[in-house]
Amino acid sequence: MKYILMMNTMRAGAGVPTWPRADLQAHITFMHGLNRDLRESGELVSAEGLSFPDQARLVRAGKDGVSVTDGVFPESKEFLAGFWIIDVDTPERAYAIAARVSAAPGPGGNPLNMPIEVRPVMSAPPPEML
Amino acid sequence: MTDSATTRPWDPKSEHLLRELAPQVLGVVARRFRDFSSAEDAVQEAMLAAFRQWPREGIPENPRGWLIRVASRRMTDTVRSEMARRQRETAMTTEEEPAIEPAENIEADMDPEDTLVFLFMCCHPALSTSSAIALTLRAVGGLTTAEIANAFMVPEATMAQRISRAKQSIKASKVPFRLPTPQERRERLPAALHVLYLIFSEGYASSIGAQLQRLDLAREGIRLTRGAKTLLPEDAEIAGLLSLMLLTNARRAARTGPHEELIPLDKQDRGLWDRDEIAEGLDLLSLALSKGAVGLYQLQAAIAAVHDEAARPEDTDWPQILALYELLQRVVPSPMVTLNHAIAIAMVHGPERGLERLRALDSDERLAGHYRLDAVRGHLFEKLGDFEKAVHHYRTAAAGTTSIPEQNYLMTQAARLEEDRRQLKNSSPGPESRL
């Protein structure tokens, strides 16, 4: 079963983290370790980090042509910072991986406890229709 | 196969041999059937068959002949079914079969220059860069679609489609299947070298940690350029490009640390640099430079050579690098060259002069707001001792890059400077103590 784990970050003050070097290092090392483990367990499908919201553009086609405006959805308080697509045996395993992501170390080495949205990817084969 | 009376065992070098044969086999088949696009598909299938069979059963005595026969058989099938379709459609009956039986004397059909013909064809300006890269890797490099897809981390079906569209563009543009005239060659060589350079740099830039399991595009770029150099030994720019690749690739083991972090040139463990690659790169470069006409790749190789020749960072001959960038700016002016020129100025004449040079780029639309500009500013302000500005520029650059290793590097630079700044504050009564 494939799941997407979406890592959301609060939009307020979004930008490059200005943590002390040791904390930054710990965070980077944590993420590398996580990806390495998922690769080695054969569960990683893909993982991507996304640019900061100031580089996001909103494109919408309409009667008057296509409009391109700055920013992520203006009404959202959070933005998608990155995602993993994993292929695991059970939903519980997906939740366990999400919990590990959520507890990634932040300033002072304390867990960030970020909300991680877990959703099944619609990748099952079509059933035999009788 | 019935023709494999004598076989040799498969070893790691055989894969190389097999790939080298691909464009030569393609030449024979494409000429015989007068259809580049289908021949290219047929050769790909022959390659796949060889990859399945040879490691198990050994390499046939005449591997080229084997590949030509398998590809020709595939072509014959394609042509026959195409004929049958047309006959059904036109309700025509004819006893005539196309003359497609493979001639016995296949070696006579061989032309070593075919590799060059295909290189020019695949790097034709009618193709988009990504299509040219994909088709070159397959038709000239003998790589499989799956390997190319894996290298660019796209699904195999996507890559197959990209290659098939590239071939349609070639068909539509009516590129003749022959070696370009010397005049055409001069005009089109830069585009071909650019594609080879991009193959290399894609591999080099992404050869970090996780990506190590991917096909090594840097090696493929070097291999293809080496092949082109054998066929055009007198061309100084091909030699320059090969030299640049080798002198750059030589530092690969030193450019990342245990946690996949980027290590800048002046912090690298130079003991990890590949001495053989450096020696070969230097030889090629001096040979190329002796031929006169200095071009883009020779100059960049010369700059890489100055770095590689320094035993320690402080031994780097910056005045020479500066002179080379000034030359480069005259030959191929670009904002990226100006950016590097500014670094060289700073190393020779001090950071203020470098920053002054950068100001000219603020009005350049091609680079205004580009994160590289901030990264270099951060570096120069750090050298100047203005840590506050340096931190600001490092962070702005970190927010702008689309490379995670580079983003991590820039954020760490900013964090390190802030630490230094705090320590400086704690250990001294005021900023004047820095003097």
XYZ file of C-alpha atoms in Angstrom:
565
model
C 0.000 0.000 0.000
C 1.312 3.384 -0.920
C 0.946 6.395 1.325
C 1.951 9.995 1.039
C 3.305 11.687 4.173
C 2.934 15.423 3.876
C 5.056 17.556 6.137
C 3.352 20.844 6.852
C 5.013 23.820 8.436
C 3.400 26.864 9.959
C 3.386 29.635 7.469
C 4.008 32.432 9.951
C 7.676 33.330 9.838
C 8.313 30.707 7.192
C 11.759 30.895 5.745
C 15.199 29.535 6.264
C 15.494 28.271 9.857
C 17.819 30.470 11.904
C 18.694 27.820 14.455
C 22.134 27.371 16.018
C 24.522 25.361 13.918
C 24.473 22.221 16.068
C 20.654 22.086 15.928
C 20.676 22.617 12.187
C 23.202 19.814 11.812
C 21.148 17.497 13.985
C 18.063 18.159 11.858
C 19.904 17.554 8.575
C 21.481 14.353 9.914
C 18.082 13.167 11.129
C 16.506 13.618 7.698
C 19.386 11.829 5.963
C 19.123 8.954 8.410
C 15.376 8.690 7.894
C 15.673 8.574 4.113
C 18.523 6.086 4.287
C 16.495 3.785 6.561
C 13.446 3.953 4.290
C 15.594 3.225 1.253
C 17.266 0.293 2.965
C 13.979 -1.176 4.175
C 12.693 -1.025 0.602
C 9.800 1.237 1.565
C 10.827 4.530 -0.022
C 9.141 5.378 -3.322
C 10.171 9.012 -3.452
C 10.881 11.937 -1.190
C 11.015 15.581 -2.132
C 11.618 18.813 -0.303
C 9.816 21.876 -1.618
C 11.061 25.427 -1.914
C 9.874 28.118 0.491
C 6.429 29.643 -0.123
C 7.871 32.892 -1.446
C 8.787 31.010 -4.599
C 5.310 29.588 -5.032
C 2.992 30.868 -7.742
C -0.712 30.278 -8.027
C -1.889 29.617 -11.571
C -5.542 29.609 -12.505
C -7.097 29.356 -15.942
C -10.232 31.391 -16.501
C -12.343 33.162 -19.091
C -9.891 36.044 -19.238
C -6.900 33.822 -19.758
C -4.453 32.405 -17.276
C -3.596 34.332 -14.157
C -0.326 33.796 -12.313
C -0.140 35.273 -8.839
C 2.385 35.086 -6.031
C 2.159 32.710 -3.178
C 0.612 29.522 -1.889
C -3.118 29.500 -1.182
C -3.607 32.773 0.643
C -6.119 31.387 3.136
C -3.914 28.550 4.407
C -2.047 28.924 7.693
C 0.349 26.125 6.822
C 2.270 25.175 3.772
C 3.654 21.956 2.390
C 7.389 21.809 3.065
C 8.022 18.363 1.679
C 6.602 14.898 1.203
C 7.486 11.210 1.191
C 5.739 8.519 -0.798
C 6.234 5.161 0.868
C 5.142 1.632 0.047
C 4.360 -0.229 3.266
C 2.470 -3.315 4.390
C 0.082 -1.723 6.850
C -1.360 1.682 7.634
C 0.170 1.337 11.117
C 3.627 1.242 9.560
C 2.813 4.445 7.650
C 1.704 6.114 10.898
C 4.874 4.957 12.661
C 7.067 6.492 9.944
C 4.979 9.672 10.068
C 5.490 9.820 13.843
C 9.238 9.619 13.339
C 9.108 12.468 10.814
C 6.948 14.504 13.155
C 9.506 14.269 15.944
C 12.378 15.598 13.826
C 14.693 17.627 16.066
C 14.359 21.407 16.047
C 15.931 24.232 18.089
C 17.643 22.968 21.208
C 17.315 19.435 19.883
C 13.657 19.361 20.977
C 11.193 17.481 18.760
C 9.352 19.753 16.351
C 6.196 17.603 16.590
C 5.064 18.814 13.186
C 1.669 17.683 11.930
C 2.178 15.041 9.253
C -0.750 14.369 6.984
C -0.905 10.679 5.979
C -3.107 9.689 3.050
C -3.351 6.546 0.947
C -2.220 7.009 -2.652
C -4.860 5.752 -5.068
C -2.608 3.126 -6.580
C -4.511 -0.143 -6.179
C -5.182 -2.082 -9.391
C -8.790 -1.987 -10.637
C -10.828 -4.925 -9.315
C -12.074 -7.640 -11.674
C -15.552 -6.569 -12.641
C -17.884 -9.555 -12.828
C 21.773 -18.224 -31.283
C 23.385 -20.814 -33.484
C 26.323 -18.635 -34.427
C 27.991 -18.573 -31.046
C 30.339 -21.436 -31.675
C 33.141 -19.805 -29.736
C 32.397 -17.540 -26.825
C 34.391 -15.545 -24.321
C 33.298 -15.181 -20.709
C 31.522 -11.989 -19.664
C 33.504 -9.708 -17.377
C 32.975 -6.176 -16.059
C 34.715 -4.686 -19.108
C 32.329 -6.425 -21.497
C 29.556 -4.004 -20.658
C 31.783 -1.227 -21.928
C 32.465 -3.133 -25.163
C 28.778 -3.734 -25.691
C 27.946 -0.043 -25.298
C 30.745 0.998 -27.659
C 29.279 -1.271 -30.321
C 25.811 0.305 -30.177
C 26.380 3.286 -32.519
C 28.416 1.169 -34.923
C 25.679 -1.439 -35.154
C 23.123 1.326 -35.512
C 25.118 2.738 -38.451
C 25.033 -0.534 -40.336
C 21.359 -1.224 -39.668
C 20.173 2.325 -40.338
C 22.049 2.453 -43.618
C 20.760 -0.918 -44.751
C 17.146 -0.167 -43.963
C 17.249 3.584 -44.564
C 15.275 4.231 -41.423
C 17.113 5.724 -38.453
C 14.155 5.721 -36.085
C 13.164 2.047 -36.435
C 16.793 0.975 -36.635
C 17.458 2.741 -33.342
C 14.595 0.809 -31.709
C 15.862 -2.444 -33.225
C 19.384 -1.842 -31.916
C 17.980 -1.094 -28.464
C 16.218 -4.463 -28.520
C 19.383 -6.197 -29.673
C 21.263 -4.524 -26.810
C 18.668 -5.717 -24.304
C 18.907 -9.230 -25.721
C 22.688 -9.111 -25.382
C 22.447 -7.869 -21.780
C 20.173 -10.816 -21.007
C 22.111 -13.453 -22.883
C 25.817 -12.617 -22.856
C 26.430 -12.589 -19.099
C 24.883 -16.064 -18.961
C 26.177 -17.670 -22.135
C 29.351 -15.736 -22.824
C 30.208 -13.199 -25.512
C 29.877 -14.491 -29.065
C 33.032 -14.630 -31.144
C 31.806 -11.789 -33.327
C 29.743 -9.623 -30.970
C 29.184 -6.926 -33.576
C 27.901 -9.442 -36.104
C 25.629 -10.924 -33.447
C 24.111 -7.536 -32.633
C 23.698 -6.640 -36.313
C 21.942 -9.927 -37.008
C 19.569 -9.612 -34.068
C 18.772 -5.971 -34.874
C 18.320 -6.763 -38.585
C 15.991 -9.634 -37.808
C 13.929 -7.272 -35.695
C 13.893 -4.763 -38.543
C 12.857 -7.445 -41.020
C 9.924 -8.329 -38.788
C 8.947 -4.687 -38.551
C 9.203 -4.156 -42.301
C 7.254 -7.358 -43.066
C 4.395 -6.486 -40.767
C 4.358 -2.968 -42.168
C 4.168 -4.383 -45.713
C 1.423 -6.768 -44.740
C -0.544 -3.917 -43.226
C -0.178 -1.824 -46.348
C -1.188 -4.715 -48.566
C -4.302 -5.255 -46.521
C -5.130 -1.600 -46.734
C -4.578 -1.244 -50.461
C -5.797 -4.746 -51.314
C -2.715 -5.114 -53.410
C -0.952 -8.377 -53.866
C 2.659 -8.578 -54.676
C 5.203 -11.308 -54.531
C 7.942 -8.799 -54.037
C 9.726 -8.970 -50.737
C 12.031 -6.173 -49.682
C 15.719 -6.878 -50.044
C 16.380 -7.192 -46.390
C 18.386 -10.325 -45.985
C 21.489 -9.309 -44.109
C 24.535 -9.360 -46.347
C 27.233 -11.757 -45.324
C 29.989 -9.218 -45.448
C 28.830 -7.017 -42.630
C 32.276 -5.705 -41.780
C 32.330 -3.904 -45.143
C 29.320 -1.899 -44.007
C 31.104 -0.703 -40.916
C 32.088 2.888 -40.616
C 33.764 4.033 -37.399
C 32.665 7.583 -38.149
C 29.041 6.543 -37.642
C 29.448 7.313 -33.958
C 30.193 10.887 -34.940
C 27.301 11.022 -37.412
C 24.916 10.020 -34.625
C 26.441 12.410 -32.130
C 25.788 15.319 -34.470
C 22.354 13.973 -35.298
C 21.279 13.508 -31.678
C 22.605 16.923 -30.662
C 20.815 18.627 -33.513
C 19.515 22.099 -32.667
C 16.007 20.973 -33.704
C 15.836 18.986 -30.459
C 15.190 20.313 -26.979
C 18.145 19.871 -24.642
C 16.502 17.157 -22.571
C 15.581 15.175 -25.706
C 19.068 15.564 -27.138
C 20.606 14.286 -23.901
C 18.294 11.265 -23.742
C 18.743 10.302 -27.384
C 22.515 10.758 -27.264
C 22.761 8.470 -24.248
C 20.744 5.796 -26.010
C 21.899 5.975 -29.643
C 25.517 6.986 -29.093
C 26.064 5.785 -25.546
C 24.339 2.424 -25.918
C 22.440 2.839 -22.657
C 19.046 1.299 -22.131
C 15.912 3.381 -21.694
C 15.572 2.038 -18.144
C 19.075 3.183 -17.232
C 18.533 6.661 -18.658
C 15.165 6.976 -16.920
C 16.757 5.943 -13.664
C 19.568 8.474 -14.049
C 17.085 11.322 -14.458
C 14.649 9.873 -11.922
C 11.680 9.817 -14.279
C 9.485 6.815 -15.083
C 10.745 4.580 -17.884
C 7.623 5.174 -19.982
C 8.240 8.931 -19.807
C 11.806 8.504 -20.979
C 10.767 6.139 -23.792
C 8.291 8.745 -24.982
C 10.883 11.512 -24.787
C 13.235 9.463 -26.971
C 10.564 8.576 -29.472
C 9.539 12.223 -29.805
C 13.155 13.210 -30.261
C 13.379 10.830 -33.187
C 10.217 12.272 -34.693
C 11.784 15.737 -34.512
C 14.857 14.439 -36.312
C 12.677 12.931 -39.012
C 10.691 16.149 -39.380
C 13.805 18.287 -39.582
C 15.139 16.078 -42.421
C 18.671 15.873 -41.042
C 20.562 13.887 -43.636
C 22.131 10.647 -42.478
C 25.729 11.465 -43.255
C 28.744 13.067 -41.688
C 28.313 16.846 -41.597
C 30.611 18.814 -43.891
C 33.575 20.492 -42.179
C 31.649 23.757 -42.324
C 28.529 22.241 -40.709
C 30.710 20.501 -38.183
C 32.242 23.776 -37.059
C 28.783 25.268 -36.663
C 27.269 22.349 -34.808
C 30.126 21.123 -32.678
C 29.404 23.627 -29.860
C 25.865 22.229 -29.480
C 27.191 18.657 -29.384
C 29.850 19.543 -26.815
C 27.242 21.341 -24.748
C 25.123 18.175 -24.598
C 28.157 16.126 -23.532
C 28.996 18.744 -20.921
C 25.427 18.658 -19.562
C 25.505 14.859 -19.303
C 28.685 15.129 -17.271
C 27.568 17.964 -15.034
C 24.179 16.381 -14.337
C 26.054 13.363 -13.066
C 28.681 15.313 -11.189
C 26.284 17.713 -9.500
C 23.916 15.010 -8.309
C 26.507 12.436 -7.323
C 25.794 12.771 -3.636
C 24.844 10.027 -1.220
C 21.519 8.548 -2.211
C 22.099 9.270 -5.846
C 25.218 7.143 -5.928
C 23.109 4.140 -6.826
C 22.032 5.824 -10.012
C 23.820 5.323 -13.270
C 26.979 7.417 -13.197
C 26.256 10.089 -15.784
C 29.553 11.839 -15.100
C 31.392 8.689 -16.180
C 29.123 8.373 -19.211
C 29.853 11.980 -20.166
C 33.576 11.296 -19.908
C 33.259 8.088 -21.931
C 31.270 9.756 -24.724
C 33.637 12.721 -24.881
C 36.597 10.359 -24.979
C 34.958 8.615 -27.935
C 34.371 11.928 -29.723
C 37.989 12.902 -29.119
C 39.249 9.691 -30.727
C 37.235 10.534 -33.835
C 38.185 14.219 -33.964
C 41.699 14.136 -32.475
C 42.671 17.508 -33.871
C 39.872 19.452 -32.225
C 41.237 21.465 -29.300
C 37.831 22.165 -27.740
C 36.898 18.474 -27.466
C 40.247 17.873 -25.779
C 39.553 20.911 -23.572
C 36.137 19.549 -22.618
C 37.527 16.123 -21.772
C 40.259 17.781 -19.732
C 37.690 19.919 -17.869
C 35.628 16.822 -17.055
C 38.627 14.899 -15.755
C 40.030 17.789 -13.717
C 36.604 18.318 -12.139
C 35.745 14.670 -11.602
C 39.117 14.168 -9.892
C 37.782 16.072 -6.858
C 34.586 14.092 -6.565
C 35.480 11.994 -3.515
C 36.486 15.130 -1.611
C 33.523 17.342 -2.391
C 31.080 15.758 0.081
C 31.455 14.713 3.697
C 30.140 11.676 5.585
C 26.700 13.244 5.996
C 26.447 14.146 2.324
C 27.294 17.738 3.147
C 29.002 19.839 0.484
C 32.630 20.701 1.141
C 33.933 23.793 -0.664
C 37.199 23.647 -2.586
C 39.287 25.338 0.102
C 38.152 22.874 2.789
C 38.535 19.681 0.774
C 40.969 16.938 1.726
C 43.207 17.195 -1.315
C 44.650 13.780 -0.567
C 41.337 12.373 -1.819
C 41.730 13.941 -5.250
C 42.277 11.430 -8.028
C 45.889 11.935 -9.146
C 45.521 9.858 -12.327
C 42.569 11.881 -13.538
C 44.405 15.117 -12.771
C 47.505 13.931 -14.652
C 45.460 12.937 -17.690
C 43.506 16.195 -17.592
C 46.700 18.253 -17.441
C 48.270 16.360 -20.351
C 45.192 16.841 -22.495
C 45.040 20.509 -21.615
C 48.632 21.318 -22.519
C 48.189 19.487 -25.805
C 44.965 21.377 -26.533
C 46.427 24.754 -25.635
C 49.373 24.159 -27.960
C 46.958 23.962 -30.902
C 46.103 27.667 -30.846
C 42.464 28.885 -30.862
C 41.517 28.943 -27.185
C 37.848 28.240 -26.465
C 35.327 28.071 -23.655
C 36.163 24.571 -22.428
C 39.920 24.938 -22.613
C 39.725 28.074 -20.490
C 37.513 26.433 -17.893
C 39.835 23.427 -17.876
C 42.779 25.765 -17.382
C 41.059 27.280 -14.337
C 40.286 23.821 -12.936
C 43.934 22.910 -13.543
C 45.209 25.837 -11.472
C 43.060 24.659 -8.550
C 44.095 21.032 -8.971
C 47.789 21.905 -9.073
C 47.737 23.659 -5.706
C 48.857 21.301 -2.939
C 47.149 23.521 -0.353
C 44.372 26.102 -0.848
C 46.789 28.915 0.059
C 49.094 27.804 -2.764
C 46.406 28.551 -5.361
C 47.687 30.880 -8.047
C 44.782 33.338 -7.903
C 46.388 35.978 -10.163
C 46.487 33.341 -12.899
C 42.871 32.366 -12.265
C 41.931 36.029 -12.446
C 43.725 36.393 -15.788
C 41.907 33.302 -17.101
C 38.505 34.665 -16.044
C 39.289 37.923 -17.769
C 40.034 35.982 -20.922
C 36.906 33.886 -20.478
C 34.856 37.026 -20.152
C 36.111 38.232 -23.497
C 35.522 34.873 -25.236
C 32.095 34.047 -23.761
C 30.715 36.870 -21.650
C 27.952 35.738 -19.286
C 26.718 36.771 -15.836
C 27.920 33.453 -14.373
C 31.417 34.190 -15.618
C 31.221 37.669 -14.084
C 30.209 36.085 -10.795
C 33.296 33.879 -10.769
C 35.399 36.766 -11.992
C 34.300 38.723 -8.923
C 35.492 35.915 -6.641
C 38.880 35.903 -8.363
C 39.109 39.696 -8.019
C 38.334 39.361 -4.311
C 41.030 36.735 -3.866
C 43.646 38.910 -5.558
C 42.608 42.484 -4.715
C 40.432 42.033 -1.632
C 36.699 41.502 -0.972
C 35.702 45.186 -1.498
C 36.845 45.076 -5.080
C 34.985 41.806 -5.593
C 31.772 43.264 -4.174
C 32.195 46.275 -6.414
C 32.367 43.976 -9.435
C 29.167 42.242 -8.288
C 27.238 45.498 -8.267
C 27.378 45.495 -12.072
C 25.255 42.347 -11.966
C 22.370 43.902 -10.050
C 21.097 45.498 -13.226
C 21.597 42.336 -15.282
C 18.157 40.810 -15.736
C 19.614 37.374 -16.343
C 20.959 37.245 -12.809
C 19.138 39.894 -10.753
C 17.780 38.193 -7.635
C 19.473 34.916 -8.511
C 20.496 33.055 -5.381
C 24.064 32.545 -6.645
C 24.559 36.288 -6.465
C 23.585 36.200 -2.782
C 25.761 33.174 -2.104
C 28.832 34.937 -3.491
C 27.959 38.168 -1.662
C 27.662 36.190 1.575
C 31.092 34.750 0.961
C 32.682 38.135 0.194
C 31.040 39.939 3.134
C 32.358 37.167 5.349
C 35.847 37.781 4.020
C 35.351 41.467 4.695
C 34.404 40.694 8.295
C 30.855 42.033 7.934
C 29.188 38.985 9.438
C 25.752 40.510 9.738
C 25.500 41.163 6.002
C 27.131 37.825 5.257
C 24.523 35.963 7.329
C 21.732 37.860 5.589
C 23.027 36.981 2.116
C 23.722 33.343 2.981
C 20.145 32.965 4.226
C 18.675 34.722 1.205
C 20.663 32.388 -1.015
C 19.517 29.370 1.024
C 15.897 30.360 0.457
C 16.477 30.644 -3.277
C 18.367 27.495 -4.205
C 16.551 24.380 -5.382
C 19.340 22.046 -4.252
C 18.909 20.556 -0.785
C 22.641 19.891 -0.198
C 23.382 23.465 -1.209
C 20.581 24.806 0.959
C 21.957 22.869 3.910
C 25.416 24.205 3.186
C 24.285 27.842 3.004
C 22.160 27.597 6.178
C 25.104 26.059 7.993
C 27.388 28.860 6.799
C 24.964 31.414 8.244
C 24.662 29.521 11.542
C 28.444 29.202 11.827
C 28.936 32.933 11.312
C 26.329 33.773 13.925
C 28.171 31.552 16.370
C 31.443 33.325 15.574
C 29.747 36.664 15.968
C 28.417 35.745 19.415
C 31.792 34.481 20.527
C 33.382 37.666 19.293
C 30.884 39.724 21.278
C 31.453 37.700 24.462
C 35.214 37.802 24.261
C 35.668 41.486 23.534
C 34.310 44.790 24.847
C 33.494 46.232 21.430
C 33.693 45.690 17.721
C 36.871 47.817 17.473
C 38.830 45.026 19.135
C 38.641 43.187 15.852
C 41.156 45.584 14.366
